[in-house]
PDB file of C-alpha atoms in Angstrom:
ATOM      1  CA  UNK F  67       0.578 -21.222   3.047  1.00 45.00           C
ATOM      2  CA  UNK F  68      -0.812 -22.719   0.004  1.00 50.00           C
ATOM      3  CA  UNK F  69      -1.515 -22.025  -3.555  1.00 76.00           C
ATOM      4  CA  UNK F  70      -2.612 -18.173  -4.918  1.00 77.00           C
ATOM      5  CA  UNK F  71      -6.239 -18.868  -5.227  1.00 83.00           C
ATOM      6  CA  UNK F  72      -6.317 -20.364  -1.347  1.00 91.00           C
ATOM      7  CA  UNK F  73      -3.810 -16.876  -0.426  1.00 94.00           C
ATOM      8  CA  UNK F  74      -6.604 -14.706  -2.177  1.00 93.00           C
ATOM      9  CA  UNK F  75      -9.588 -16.498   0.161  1.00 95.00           C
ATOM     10  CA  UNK F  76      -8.109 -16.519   3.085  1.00 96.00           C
ATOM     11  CA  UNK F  77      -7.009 -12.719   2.925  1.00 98.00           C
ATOM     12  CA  UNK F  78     -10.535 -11.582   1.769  1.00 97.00           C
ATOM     13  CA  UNK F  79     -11.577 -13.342   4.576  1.00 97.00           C
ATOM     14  CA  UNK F  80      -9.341 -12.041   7.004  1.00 98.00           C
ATOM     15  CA  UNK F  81     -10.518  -8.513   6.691  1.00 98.00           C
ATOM     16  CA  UNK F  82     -13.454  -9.173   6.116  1.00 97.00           C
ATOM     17  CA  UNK F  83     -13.627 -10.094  10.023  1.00 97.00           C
ATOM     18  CA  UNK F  84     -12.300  -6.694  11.128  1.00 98.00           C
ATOM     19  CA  UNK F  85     -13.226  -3.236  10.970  1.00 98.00           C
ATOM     20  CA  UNK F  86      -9.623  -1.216  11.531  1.00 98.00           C
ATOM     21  CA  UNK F  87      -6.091  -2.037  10.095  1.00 99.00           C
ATOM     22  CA  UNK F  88      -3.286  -1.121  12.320  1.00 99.00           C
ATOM     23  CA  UNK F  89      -0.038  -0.851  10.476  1.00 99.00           C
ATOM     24  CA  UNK F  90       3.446  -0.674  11.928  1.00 98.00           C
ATOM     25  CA  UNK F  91       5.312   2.337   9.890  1.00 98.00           C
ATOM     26  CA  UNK F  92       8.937   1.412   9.683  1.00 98.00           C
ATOM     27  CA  UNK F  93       8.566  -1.635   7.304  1.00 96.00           C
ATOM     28  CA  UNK F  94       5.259  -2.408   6.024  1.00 98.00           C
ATOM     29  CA  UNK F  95       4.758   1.793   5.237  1.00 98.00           C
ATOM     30  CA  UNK F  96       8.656   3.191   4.438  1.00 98.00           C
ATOM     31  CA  UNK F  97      11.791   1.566   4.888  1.00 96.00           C
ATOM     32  CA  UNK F  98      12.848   4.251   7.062  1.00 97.00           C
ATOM     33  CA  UNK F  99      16.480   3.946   7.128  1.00 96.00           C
ATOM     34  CA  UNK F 100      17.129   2.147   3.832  1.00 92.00           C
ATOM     35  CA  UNK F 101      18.386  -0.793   5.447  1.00 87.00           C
ATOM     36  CA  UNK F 102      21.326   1.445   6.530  1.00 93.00           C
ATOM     37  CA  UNK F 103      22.558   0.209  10.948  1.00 95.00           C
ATOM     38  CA  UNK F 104      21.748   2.203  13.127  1.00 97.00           C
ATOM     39  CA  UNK F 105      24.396   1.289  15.199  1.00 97.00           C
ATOM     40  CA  UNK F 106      26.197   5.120  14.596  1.00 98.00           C
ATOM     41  CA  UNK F 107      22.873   6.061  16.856  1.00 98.00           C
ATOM     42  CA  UNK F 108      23.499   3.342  19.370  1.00 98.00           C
ATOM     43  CA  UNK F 109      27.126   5.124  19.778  1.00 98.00           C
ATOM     44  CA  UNK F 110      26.161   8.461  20.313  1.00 98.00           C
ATOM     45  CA  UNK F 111      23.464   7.681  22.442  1.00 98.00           C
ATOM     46  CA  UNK F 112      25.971   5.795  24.580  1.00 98.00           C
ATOM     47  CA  UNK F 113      28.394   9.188  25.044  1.00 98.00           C
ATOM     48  CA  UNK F 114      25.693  11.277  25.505  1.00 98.00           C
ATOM     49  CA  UNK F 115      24.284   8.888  28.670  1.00 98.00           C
ATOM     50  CA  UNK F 116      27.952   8.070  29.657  1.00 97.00           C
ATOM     51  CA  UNK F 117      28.555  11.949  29.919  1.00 97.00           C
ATOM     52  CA  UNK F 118      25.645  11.696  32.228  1.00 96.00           C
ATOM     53  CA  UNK F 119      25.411   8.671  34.190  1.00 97.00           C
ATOM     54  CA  UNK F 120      29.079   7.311  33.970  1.00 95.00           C
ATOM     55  CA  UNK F 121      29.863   3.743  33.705  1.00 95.00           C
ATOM     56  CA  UNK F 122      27.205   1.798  31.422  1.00 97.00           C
ATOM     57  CA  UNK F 123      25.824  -1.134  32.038  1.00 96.00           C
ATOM     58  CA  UNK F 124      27.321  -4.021  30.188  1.00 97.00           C
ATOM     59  CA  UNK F 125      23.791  -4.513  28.369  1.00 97.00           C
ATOM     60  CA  UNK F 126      23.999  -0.892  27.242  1.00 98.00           C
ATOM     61  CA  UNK F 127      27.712  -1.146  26.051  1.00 97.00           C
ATOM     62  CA  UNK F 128      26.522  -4.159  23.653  1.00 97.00           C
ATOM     63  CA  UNK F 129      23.470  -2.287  22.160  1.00 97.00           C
ATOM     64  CA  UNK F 130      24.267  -1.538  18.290  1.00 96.00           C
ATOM     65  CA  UNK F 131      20.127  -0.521  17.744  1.00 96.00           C
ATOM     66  CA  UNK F 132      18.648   2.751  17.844  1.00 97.00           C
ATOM     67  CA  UNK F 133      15.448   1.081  19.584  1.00 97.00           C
ATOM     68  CA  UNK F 134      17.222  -1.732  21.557  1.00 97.00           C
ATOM     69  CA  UNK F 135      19.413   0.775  23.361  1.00 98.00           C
ATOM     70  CA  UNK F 136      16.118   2.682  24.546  1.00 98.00           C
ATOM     71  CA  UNK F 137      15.316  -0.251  26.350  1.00 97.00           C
ATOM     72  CA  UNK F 138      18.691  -1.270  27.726  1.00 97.00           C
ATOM     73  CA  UNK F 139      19.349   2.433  29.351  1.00 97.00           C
ATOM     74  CA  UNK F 140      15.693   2.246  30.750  1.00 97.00           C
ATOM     75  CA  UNK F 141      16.603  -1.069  32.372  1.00 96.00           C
ATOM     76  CA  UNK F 142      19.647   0.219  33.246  1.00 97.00           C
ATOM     77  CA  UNK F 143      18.256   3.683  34.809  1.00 97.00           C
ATOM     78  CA  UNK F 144      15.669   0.651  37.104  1.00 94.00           C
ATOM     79  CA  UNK F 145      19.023  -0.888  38.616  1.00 94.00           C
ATOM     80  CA  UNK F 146      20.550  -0.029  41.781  1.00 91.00           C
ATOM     81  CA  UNK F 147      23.361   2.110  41.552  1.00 87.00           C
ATOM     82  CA  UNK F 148      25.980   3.976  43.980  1.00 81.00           C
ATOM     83  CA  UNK F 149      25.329   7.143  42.509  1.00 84.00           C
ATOM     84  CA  UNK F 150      21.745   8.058  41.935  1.00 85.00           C
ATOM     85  CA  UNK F 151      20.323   8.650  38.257  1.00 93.00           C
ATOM     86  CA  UNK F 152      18.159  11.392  37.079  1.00 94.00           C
ATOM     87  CA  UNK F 153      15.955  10.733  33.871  1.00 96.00           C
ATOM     88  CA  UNK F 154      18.073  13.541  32.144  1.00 97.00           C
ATOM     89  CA  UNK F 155      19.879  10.640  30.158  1.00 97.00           C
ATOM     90  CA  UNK F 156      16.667   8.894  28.973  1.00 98.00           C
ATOM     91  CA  UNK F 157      15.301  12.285  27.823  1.00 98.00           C
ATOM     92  CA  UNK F 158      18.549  12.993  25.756  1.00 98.00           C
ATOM     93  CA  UNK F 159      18.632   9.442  24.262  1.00 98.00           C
ATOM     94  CA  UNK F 160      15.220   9.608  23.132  1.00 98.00           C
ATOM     95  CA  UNK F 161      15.388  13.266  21.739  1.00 98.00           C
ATOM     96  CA  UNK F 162      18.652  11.793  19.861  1.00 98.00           C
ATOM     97  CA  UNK F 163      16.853   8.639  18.536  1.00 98.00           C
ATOM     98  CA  UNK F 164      13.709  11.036  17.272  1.00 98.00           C
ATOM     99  CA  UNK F 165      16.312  13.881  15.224  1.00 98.00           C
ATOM    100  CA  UNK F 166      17.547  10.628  13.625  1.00 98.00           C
ATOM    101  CA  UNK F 167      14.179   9.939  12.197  1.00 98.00           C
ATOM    102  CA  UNK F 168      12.969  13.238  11.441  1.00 98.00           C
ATOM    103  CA  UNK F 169      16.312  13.417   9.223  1.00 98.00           C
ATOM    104  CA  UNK F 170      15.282   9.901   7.918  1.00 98.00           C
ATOM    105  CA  UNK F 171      11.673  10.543   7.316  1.00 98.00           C
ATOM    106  CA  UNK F 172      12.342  13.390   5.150  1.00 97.00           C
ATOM    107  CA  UNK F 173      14.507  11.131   2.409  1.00 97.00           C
ATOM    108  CA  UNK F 174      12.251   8.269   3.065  1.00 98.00           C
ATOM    109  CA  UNK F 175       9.756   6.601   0.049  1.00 97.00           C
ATOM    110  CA  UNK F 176       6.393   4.518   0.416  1.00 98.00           C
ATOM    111  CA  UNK F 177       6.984   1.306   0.489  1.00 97.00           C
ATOM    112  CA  UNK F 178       5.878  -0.449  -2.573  1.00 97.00           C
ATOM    113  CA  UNK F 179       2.538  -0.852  -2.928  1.00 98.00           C
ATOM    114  CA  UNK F 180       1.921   0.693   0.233  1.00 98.00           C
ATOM    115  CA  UNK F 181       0.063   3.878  -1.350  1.00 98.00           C
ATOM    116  CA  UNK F 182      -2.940   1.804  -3.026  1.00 98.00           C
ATOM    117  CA  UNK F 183      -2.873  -0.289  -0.268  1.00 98.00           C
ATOM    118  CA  UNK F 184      -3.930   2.532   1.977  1.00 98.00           C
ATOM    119  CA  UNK F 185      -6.455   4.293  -0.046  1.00 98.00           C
ATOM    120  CA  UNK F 186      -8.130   0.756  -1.283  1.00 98.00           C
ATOM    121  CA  UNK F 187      -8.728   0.110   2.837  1.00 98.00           C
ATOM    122  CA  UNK F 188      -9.922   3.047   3.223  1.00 98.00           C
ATOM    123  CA  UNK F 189     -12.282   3.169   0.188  1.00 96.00           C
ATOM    124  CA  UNK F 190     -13.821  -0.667   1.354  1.00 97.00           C
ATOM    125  CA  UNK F 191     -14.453   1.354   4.795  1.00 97.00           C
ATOM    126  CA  UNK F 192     -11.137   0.115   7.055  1.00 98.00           C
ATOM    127  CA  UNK F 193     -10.506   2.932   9.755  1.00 98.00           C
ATOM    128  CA  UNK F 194      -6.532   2.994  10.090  1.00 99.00           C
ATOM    129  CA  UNK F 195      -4.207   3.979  12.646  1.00 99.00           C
ATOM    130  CA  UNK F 196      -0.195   3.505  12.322  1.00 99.00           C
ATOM    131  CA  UNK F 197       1.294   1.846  15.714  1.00 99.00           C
ATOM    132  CA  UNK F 198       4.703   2.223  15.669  1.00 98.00           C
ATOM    133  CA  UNK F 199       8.258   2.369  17.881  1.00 98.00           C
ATOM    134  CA  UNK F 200       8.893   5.513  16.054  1.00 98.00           C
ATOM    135  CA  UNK F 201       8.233   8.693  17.432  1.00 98.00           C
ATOM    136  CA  UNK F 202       4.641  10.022  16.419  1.00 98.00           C
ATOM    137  CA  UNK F 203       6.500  13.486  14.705  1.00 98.00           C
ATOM    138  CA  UNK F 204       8.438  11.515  12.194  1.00 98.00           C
ATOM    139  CA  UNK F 205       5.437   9.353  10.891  1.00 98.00           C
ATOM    140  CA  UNK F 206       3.313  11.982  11.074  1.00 98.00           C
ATOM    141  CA  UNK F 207       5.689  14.040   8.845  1.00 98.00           C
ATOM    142  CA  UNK F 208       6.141  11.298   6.680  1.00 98.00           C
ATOM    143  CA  UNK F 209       2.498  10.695   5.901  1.00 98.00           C
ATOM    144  CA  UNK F 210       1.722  14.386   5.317  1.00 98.00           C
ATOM    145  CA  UNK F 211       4.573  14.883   2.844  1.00 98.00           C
ATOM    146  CA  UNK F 212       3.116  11.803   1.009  1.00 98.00           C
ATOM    147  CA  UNK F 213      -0.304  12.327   1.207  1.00 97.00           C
ATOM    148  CA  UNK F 214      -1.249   9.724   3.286  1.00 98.00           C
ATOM    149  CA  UNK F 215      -2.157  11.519   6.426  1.00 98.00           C
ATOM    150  CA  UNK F 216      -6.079  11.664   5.395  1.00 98.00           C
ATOM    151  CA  UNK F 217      -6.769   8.253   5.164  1.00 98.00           C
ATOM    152  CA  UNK F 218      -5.330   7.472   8.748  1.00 98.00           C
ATOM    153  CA  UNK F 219      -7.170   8.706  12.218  1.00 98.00           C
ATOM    154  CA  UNK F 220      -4.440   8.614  14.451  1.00 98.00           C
ATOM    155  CA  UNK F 221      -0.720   7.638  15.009  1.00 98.00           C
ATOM    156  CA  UNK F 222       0.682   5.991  18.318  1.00 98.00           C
ATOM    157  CA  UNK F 223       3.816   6.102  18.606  1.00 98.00           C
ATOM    158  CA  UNK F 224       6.589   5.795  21.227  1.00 98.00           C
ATOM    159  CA  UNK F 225       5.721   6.978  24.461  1.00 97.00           C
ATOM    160  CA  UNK F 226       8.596   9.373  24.872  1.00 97.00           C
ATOM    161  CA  UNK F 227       8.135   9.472  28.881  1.00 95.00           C
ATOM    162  CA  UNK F 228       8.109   5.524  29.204  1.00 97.00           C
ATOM    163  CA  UNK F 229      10.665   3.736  26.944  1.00 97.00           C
ATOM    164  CA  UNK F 230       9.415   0.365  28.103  1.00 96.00           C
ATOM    165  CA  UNK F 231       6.201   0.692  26.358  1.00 98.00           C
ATOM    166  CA  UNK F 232       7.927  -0.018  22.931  1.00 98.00           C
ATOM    167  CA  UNK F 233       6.589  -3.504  21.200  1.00 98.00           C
ATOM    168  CA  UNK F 234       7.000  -6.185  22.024  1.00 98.00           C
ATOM    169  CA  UNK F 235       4.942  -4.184  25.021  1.00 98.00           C
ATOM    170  CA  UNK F 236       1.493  -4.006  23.535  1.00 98.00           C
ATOM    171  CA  UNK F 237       0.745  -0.210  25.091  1.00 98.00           C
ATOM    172  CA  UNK F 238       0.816   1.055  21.433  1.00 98.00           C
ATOM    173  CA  UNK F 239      -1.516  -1.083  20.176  1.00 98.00           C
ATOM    174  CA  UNK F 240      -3.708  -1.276  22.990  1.00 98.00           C
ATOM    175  CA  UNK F 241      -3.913   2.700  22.825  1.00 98.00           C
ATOM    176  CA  UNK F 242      -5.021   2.522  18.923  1.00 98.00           C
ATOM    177  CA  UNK F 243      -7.969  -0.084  20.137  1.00 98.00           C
ATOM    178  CA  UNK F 244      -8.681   2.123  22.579  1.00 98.00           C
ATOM    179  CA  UNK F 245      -9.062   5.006  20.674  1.00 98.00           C
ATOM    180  CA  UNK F 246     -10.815   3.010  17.842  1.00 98.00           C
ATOM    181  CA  UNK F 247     -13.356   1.854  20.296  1.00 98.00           C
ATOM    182  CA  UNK F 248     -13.630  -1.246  18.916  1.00 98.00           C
ATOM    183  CA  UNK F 249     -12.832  -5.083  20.020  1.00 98.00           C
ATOM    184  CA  UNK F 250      -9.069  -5.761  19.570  1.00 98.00           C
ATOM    185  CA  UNK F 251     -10.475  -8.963  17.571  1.00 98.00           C
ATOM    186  CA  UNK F 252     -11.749  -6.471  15.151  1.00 98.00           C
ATOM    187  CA  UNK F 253      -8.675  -4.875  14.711  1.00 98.00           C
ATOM    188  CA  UNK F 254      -5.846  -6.336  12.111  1.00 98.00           C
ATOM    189  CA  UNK F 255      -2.056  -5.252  12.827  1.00 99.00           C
ATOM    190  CA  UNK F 256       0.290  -5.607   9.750  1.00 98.00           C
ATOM    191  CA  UNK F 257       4.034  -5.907  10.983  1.00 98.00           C
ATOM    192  CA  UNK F 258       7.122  -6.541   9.855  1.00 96.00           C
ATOM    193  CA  UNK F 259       8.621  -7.887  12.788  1.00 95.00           C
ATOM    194  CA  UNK F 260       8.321 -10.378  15.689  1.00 96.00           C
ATOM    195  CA  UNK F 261       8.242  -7.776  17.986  1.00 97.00           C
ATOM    196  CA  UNK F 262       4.859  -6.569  16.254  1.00 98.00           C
ATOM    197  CA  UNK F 263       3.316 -10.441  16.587  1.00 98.00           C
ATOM    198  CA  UNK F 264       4.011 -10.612  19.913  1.00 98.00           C
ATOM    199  CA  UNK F 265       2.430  -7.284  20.533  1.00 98.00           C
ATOM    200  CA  UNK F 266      -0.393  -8.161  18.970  1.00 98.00           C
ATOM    201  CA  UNK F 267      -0.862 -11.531  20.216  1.00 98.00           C
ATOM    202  CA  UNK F 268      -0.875  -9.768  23.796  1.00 98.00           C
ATOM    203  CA  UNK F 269      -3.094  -7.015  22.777  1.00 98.00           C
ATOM    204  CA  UNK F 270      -5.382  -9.669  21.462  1.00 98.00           C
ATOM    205  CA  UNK F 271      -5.702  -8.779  17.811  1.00 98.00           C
ATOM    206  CA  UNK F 272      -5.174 -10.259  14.714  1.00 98.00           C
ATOM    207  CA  UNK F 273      -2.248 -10.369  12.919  1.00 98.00           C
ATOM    208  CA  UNK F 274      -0.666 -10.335   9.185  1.00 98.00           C
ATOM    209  CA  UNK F 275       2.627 -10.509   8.503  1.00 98.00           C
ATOM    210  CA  UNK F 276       4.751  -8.591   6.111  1.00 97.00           C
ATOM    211  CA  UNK F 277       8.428  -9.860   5.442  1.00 94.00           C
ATOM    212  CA  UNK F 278       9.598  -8.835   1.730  1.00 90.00           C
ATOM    213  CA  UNK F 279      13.534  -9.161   0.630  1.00 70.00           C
ATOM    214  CA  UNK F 280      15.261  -6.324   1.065  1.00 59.00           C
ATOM    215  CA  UNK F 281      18.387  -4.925   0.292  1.00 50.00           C
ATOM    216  CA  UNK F 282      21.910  -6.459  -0.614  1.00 43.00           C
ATOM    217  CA  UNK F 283      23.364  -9.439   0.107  1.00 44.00           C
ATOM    218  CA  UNK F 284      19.983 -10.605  -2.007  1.00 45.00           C
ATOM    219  CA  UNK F 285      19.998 -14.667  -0.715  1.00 36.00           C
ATOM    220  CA  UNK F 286      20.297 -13.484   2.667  1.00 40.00           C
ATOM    221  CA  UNK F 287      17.643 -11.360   2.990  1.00 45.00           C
ATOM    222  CA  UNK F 288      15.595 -13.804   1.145  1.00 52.00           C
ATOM    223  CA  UNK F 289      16.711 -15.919   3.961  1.00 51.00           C
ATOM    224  CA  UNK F 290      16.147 -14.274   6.564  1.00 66.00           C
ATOM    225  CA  UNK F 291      12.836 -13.364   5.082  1.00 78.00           C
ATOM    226  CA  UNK F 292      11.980 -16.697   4.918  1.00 83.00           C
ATOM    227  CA  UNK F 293      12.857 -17.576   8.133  1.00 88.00           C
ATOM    228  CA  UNK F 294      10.834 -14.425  10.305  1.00 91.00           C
ATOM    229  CA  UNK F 295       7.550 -15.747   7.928  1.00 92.00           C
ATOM    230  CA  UNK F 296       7.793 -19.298   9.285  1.00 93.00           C
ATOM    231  CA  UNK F 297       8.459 -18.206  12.691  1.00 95.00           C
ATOM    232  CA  UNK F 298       5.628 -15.896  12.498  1.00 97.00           C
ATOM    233  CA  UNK F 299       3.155 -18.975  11.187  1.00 96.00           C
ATOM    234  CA  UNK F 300       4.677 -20.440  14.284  1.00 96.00           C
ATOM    235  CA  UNK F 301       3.772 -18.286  16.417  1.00 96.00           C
ATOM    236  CA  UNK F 302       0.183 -17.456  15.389  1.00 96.00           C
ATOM    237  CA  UNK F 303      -0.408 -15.322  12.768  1.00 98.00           C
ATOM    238  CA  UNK F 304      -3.046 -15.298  10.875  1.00 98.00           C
ATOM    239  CA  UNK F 305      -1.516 -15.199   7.714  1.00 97.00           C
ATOM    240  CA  UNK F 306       1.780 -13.654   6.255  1.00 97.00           C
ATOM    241  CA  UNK F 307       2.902 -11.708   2.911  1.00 96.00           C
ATOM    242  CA  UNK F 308       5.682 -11.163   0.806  1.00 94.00           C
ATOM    243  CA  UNK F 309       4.563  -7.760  -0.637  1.00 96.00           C
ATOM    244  CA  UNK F 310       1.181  -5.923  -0.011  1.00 98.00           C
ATOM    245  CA  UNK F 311       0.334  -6.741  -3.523  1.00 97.00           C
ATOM    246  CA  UNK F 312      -2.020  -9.860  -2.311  1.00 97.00           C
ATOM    247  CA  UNK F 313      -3.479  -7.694   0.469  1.00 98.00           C
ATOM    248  CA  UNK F 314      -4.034  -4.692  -2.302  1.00 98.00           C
ATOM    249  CA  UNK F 315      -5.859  -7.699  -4.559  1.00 97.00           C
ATOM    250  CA  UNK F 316      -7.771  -9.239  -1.151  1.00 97.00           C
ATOM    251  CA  UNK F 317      -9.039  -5.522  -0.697  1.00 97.00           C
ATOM    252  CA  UNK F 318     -10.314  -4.730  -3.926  1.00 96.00           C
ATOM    253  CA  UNK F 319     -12.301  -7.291  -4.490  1.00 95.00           C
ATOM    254  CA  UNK F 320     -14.718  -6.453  -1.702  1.00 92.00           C
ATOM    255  CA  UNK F 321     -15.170  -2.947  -3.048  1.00 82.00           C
ATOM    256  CA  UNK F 322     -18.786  -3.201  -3.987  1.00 71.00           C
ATOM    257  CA  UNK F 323     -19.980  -2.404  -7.568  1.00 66.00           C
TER     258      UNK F 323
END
């Protein structure tokens, strides 16, 4: 998306235009699991709701994501079945899927740049609010153990009594806009994911991407990387990063002397 000087513009004048920064947490805050599957979570989520429900759904059975399986036994709890289902099972799942992240969050590190990222919005007058998939005790943990928790007003997470409002649904995001009281057009979301575009783009804000290489095998995360940031430009957003550093740059410079 064009040469440093053009990247610099173009993000100064991005939030410039808004008055709140809404940052997905897993990603663009902490890598939360280390880039570890959480397909171990998938598995024991799928004993604890066979224990309870029997049979699984064929949907369910394929799930190998801590998040993705949330929404496959939801769907599955919606179909018609000989043998009626309580919402016992989607209770246990999600409690299951939050101890997994409260473990995580307590080993987890800012993401790079993350820290001065934060406090320079918030210096330059950017309310912020974290909308995430994870549950709101994890993040909330995470951001008082690193100091963080000060600079941001609020924290939607998952709704724990409706797994179906996890992006892509925008109900997270719509709920932080809400609560900002502001115009979602004056609210930035910073994701990692196309999950979080498509949230956005429903919710009707605007939208920077955030796809750095990760973890081993190097070229294929730069790859994939790659890939998600063209597919994001694709799709709409209104600009995308590598790192925060050009967003930590973008926000200094309209700190007034």
């Amino acid at each position: 998306m064009g040469d440093a000087r053009d990247e610099q513009e173009a993000l100064q004048r991005l939030l410039s235009d808004v008055h709140a920064v809404l940052l997905d947490f897993d990603g663009p805050v902490t890598d939360l699991f280390k880039g570890i599957s959480t397909k171990p979570i998938a598995d024991e989520i799928k004993e604890a709701v066979h224990t309870i429900w029997g049979p699984l759904d064929k949907d369910v059975k394929r799930s190998t994501d801590s998040h993705g399986i949330l929404q496959d036994i939801r769907n599955m709890f919606d179909r018609p079945s000989s043998t009626p289902r309580g919402r016992e099972a989607l209770e246990q799942a999600e409690a299951i899927v939050t101890d997994h992240e409260s473990i995580a969050a307590r080993s987890a590190k800012p993401a790079p740049g993350i820290v001065t990222l934060v406090n320079t919005l918030h210096e330059v007058g950017k309310r912020l609010v974290i909308v995430s998939n994870n549950a709101e005790g994890p993040v909330t943990w995470f951001l008082q153990s690193n100091g963080l928790q000060p600079q941001f007003e609020a924290v939607m997470g998952r709704d724990p009594k409706e797994l179906r409002h996890m992006k892509p649904n925008p109900d997270c995001v719509n709920r932080a806009v809400k609560y900002l009281g502001l115009a979602p057009g004056e609210c930035l979301l910073i994701g990692d994911q196309l999950t979080d575009l498509e949230a956005s783009n429903e919710a009707g804000t605007r939208f920077l991407g955030y796809t750095p290489s990760r973890r081993r095998p190097a070229w294929m995360w730069r790859l994939g990387s790659r890939r998600r940031a063209a597919k994001m430009r694709r799709l709409g957003a209104d600009w995308v990063v590598s790192s925060h550093e050009p967003v930590i740059r973008a926000a200094k410079a309209l700190v007034k002397p």
